[in-house]
Protein backbone atom coordinates (compact mmCIF):
# COMPACT_ATOMS: atom_id res chain seq x y z
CA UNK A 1 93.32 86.61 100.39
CA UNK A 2 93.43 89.76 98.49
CA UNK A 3 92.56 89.60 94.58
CA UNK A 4 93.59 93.26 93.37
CA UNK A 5 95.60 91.41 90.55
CA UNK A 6 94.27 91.77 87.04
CA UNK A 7 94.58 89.43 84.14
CA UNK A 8 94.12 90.83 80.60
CA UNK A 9 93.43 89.00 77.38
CA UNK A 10 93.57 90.86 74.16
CA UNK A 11 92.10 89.62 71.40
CA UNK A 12 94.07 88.18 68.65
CA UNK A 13 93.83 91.19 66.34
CA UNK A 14 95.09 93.57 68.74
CA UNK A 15 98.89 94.73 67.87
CA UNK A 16 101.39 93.56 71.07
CA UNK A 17 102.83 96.67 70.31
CA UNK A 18 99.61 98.74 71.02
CA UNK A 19 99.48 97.08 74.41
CA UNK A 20 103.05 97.79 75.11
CA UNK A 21 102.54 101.22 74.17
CA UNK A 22 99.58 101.22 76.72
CA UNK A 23 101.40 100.03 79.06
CA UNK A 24 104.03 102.62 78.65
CA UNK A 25 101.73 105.39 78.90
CA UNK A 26 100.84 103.96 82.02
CA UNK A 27 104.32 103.44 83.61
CA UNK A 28 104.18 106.93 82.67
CA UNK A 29 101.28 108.47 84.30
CA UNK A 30 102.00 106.65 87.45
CA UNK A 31 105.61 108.55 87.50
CA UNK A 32 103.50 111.66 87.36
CA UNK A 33 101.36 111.22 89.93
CA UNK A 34 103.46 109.12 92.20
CA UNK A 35 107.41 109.66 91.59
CA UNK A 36 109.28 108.14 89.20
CA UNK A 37 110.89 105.61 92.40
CA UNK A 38 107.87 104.59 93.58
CA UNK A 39 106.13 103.97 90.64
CA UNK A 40 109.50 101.39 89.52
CA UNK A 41 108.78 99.57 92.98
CA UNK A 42 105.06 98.93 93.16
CA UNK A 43 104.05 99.16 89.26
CA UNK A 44 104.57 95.28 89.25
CA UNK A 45 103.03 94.03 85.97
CA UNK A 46 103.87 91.19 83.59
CA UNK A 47 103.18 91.22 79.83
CA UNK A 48 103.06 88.15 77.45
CA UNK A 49 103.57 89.38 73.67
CA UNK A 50 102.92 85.94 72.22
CA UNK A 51 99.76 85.50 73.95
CA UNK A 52 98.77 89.10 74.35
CA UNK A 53 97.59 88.60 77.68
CA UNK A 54 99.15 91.48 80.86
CA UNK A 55 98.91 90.81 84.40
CA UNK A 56 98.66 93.80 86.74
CA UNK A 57 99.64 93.76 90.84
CA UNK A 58 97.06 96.54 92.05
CA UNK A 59 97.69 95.90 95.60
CA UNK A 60 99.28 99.21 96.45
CA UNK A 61 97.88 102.80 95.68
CA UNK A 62 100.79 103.08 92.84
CA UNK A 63 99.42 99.92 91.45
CA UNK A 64 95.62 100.70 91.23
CA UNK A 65 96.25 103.94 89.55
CA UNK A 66 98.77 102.02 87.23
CA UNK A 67 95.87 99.38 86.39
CA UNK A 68 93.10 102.45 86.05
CA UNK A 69 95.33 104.41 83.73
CA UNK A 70 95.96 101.27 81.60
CA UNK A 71 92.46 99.98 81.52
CA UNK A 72 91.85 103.58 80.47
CA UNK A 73 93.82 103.38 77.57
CA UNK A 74 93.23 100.72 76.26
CA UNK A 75 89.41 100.67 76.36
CA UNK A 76 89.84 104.27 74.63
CA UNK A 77 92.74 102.96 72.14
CA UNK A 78 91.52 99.64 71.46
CA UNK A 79 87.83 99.52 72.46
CA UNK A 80 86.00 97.78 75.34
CA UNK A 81 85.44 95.12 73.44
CA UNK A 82 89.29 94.32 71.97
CA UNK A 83 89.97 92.73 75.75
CA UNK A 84 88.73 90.52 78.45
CA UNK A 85 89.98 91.22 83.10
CA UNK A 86 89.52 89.33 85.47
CA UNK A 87 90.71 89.23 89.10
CA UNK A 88 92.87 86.43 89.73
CA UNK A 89 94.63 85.18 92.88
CA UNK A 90 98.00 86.50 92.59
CA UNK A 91 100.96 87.25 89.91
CA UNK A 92 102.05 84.83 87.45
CA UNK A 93 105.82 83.74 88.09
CA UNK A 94 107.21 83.86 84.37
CA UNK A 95 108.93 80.46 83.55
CA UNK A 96 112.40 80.36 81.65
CA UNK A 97 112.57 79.62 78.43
């Protein structure tokens, strides 16, 4: 089973709207390097404001350099120390509220 998904846990100081800027950069990046099309079909990723906590789908080449950039950010932004990854199985399936 392949585990190239990424679970990230901010900590509670960190802004939600730092990590969705992070995230943006990101989506952003990946356009540049990949195409703007390909980057909206394989940039899956799932982000959880209230619990500041982003899931990343790096099983294609769009997605690994969509997790890199973001990782890069953020460790630069926020420091290495303002989140916790880990590898996990596969993507969350958001519930309905």
């Amino acid at each position: 089973m392949s585990t190239e998904v990424y679970h990230y846990q901010f900590q509670n100081d960190v802004s939600s709207d730092d990590i969705e800027a992070a995230l943006l950069l990101a989506i952003w990046g990946c356009e540049s390097l990949c195409g703007e099309s390909q980057t909206r079909m394989d940039a899956a990723h799932y982000f959880d404001a209230d619990e500041r906590t982003c899931v990343i789908d790096a099983r294609t080449k769009v997605g690994i350099n969509f997790n890199r950039l973001f990782v890069g950010f953020v460790s630069r932004e926020l420091g290495p120390d303002a989140f916790l990854v880990k590898r996990i199985a596969e993507m969350p399936v958001p519930t309905a509220a």
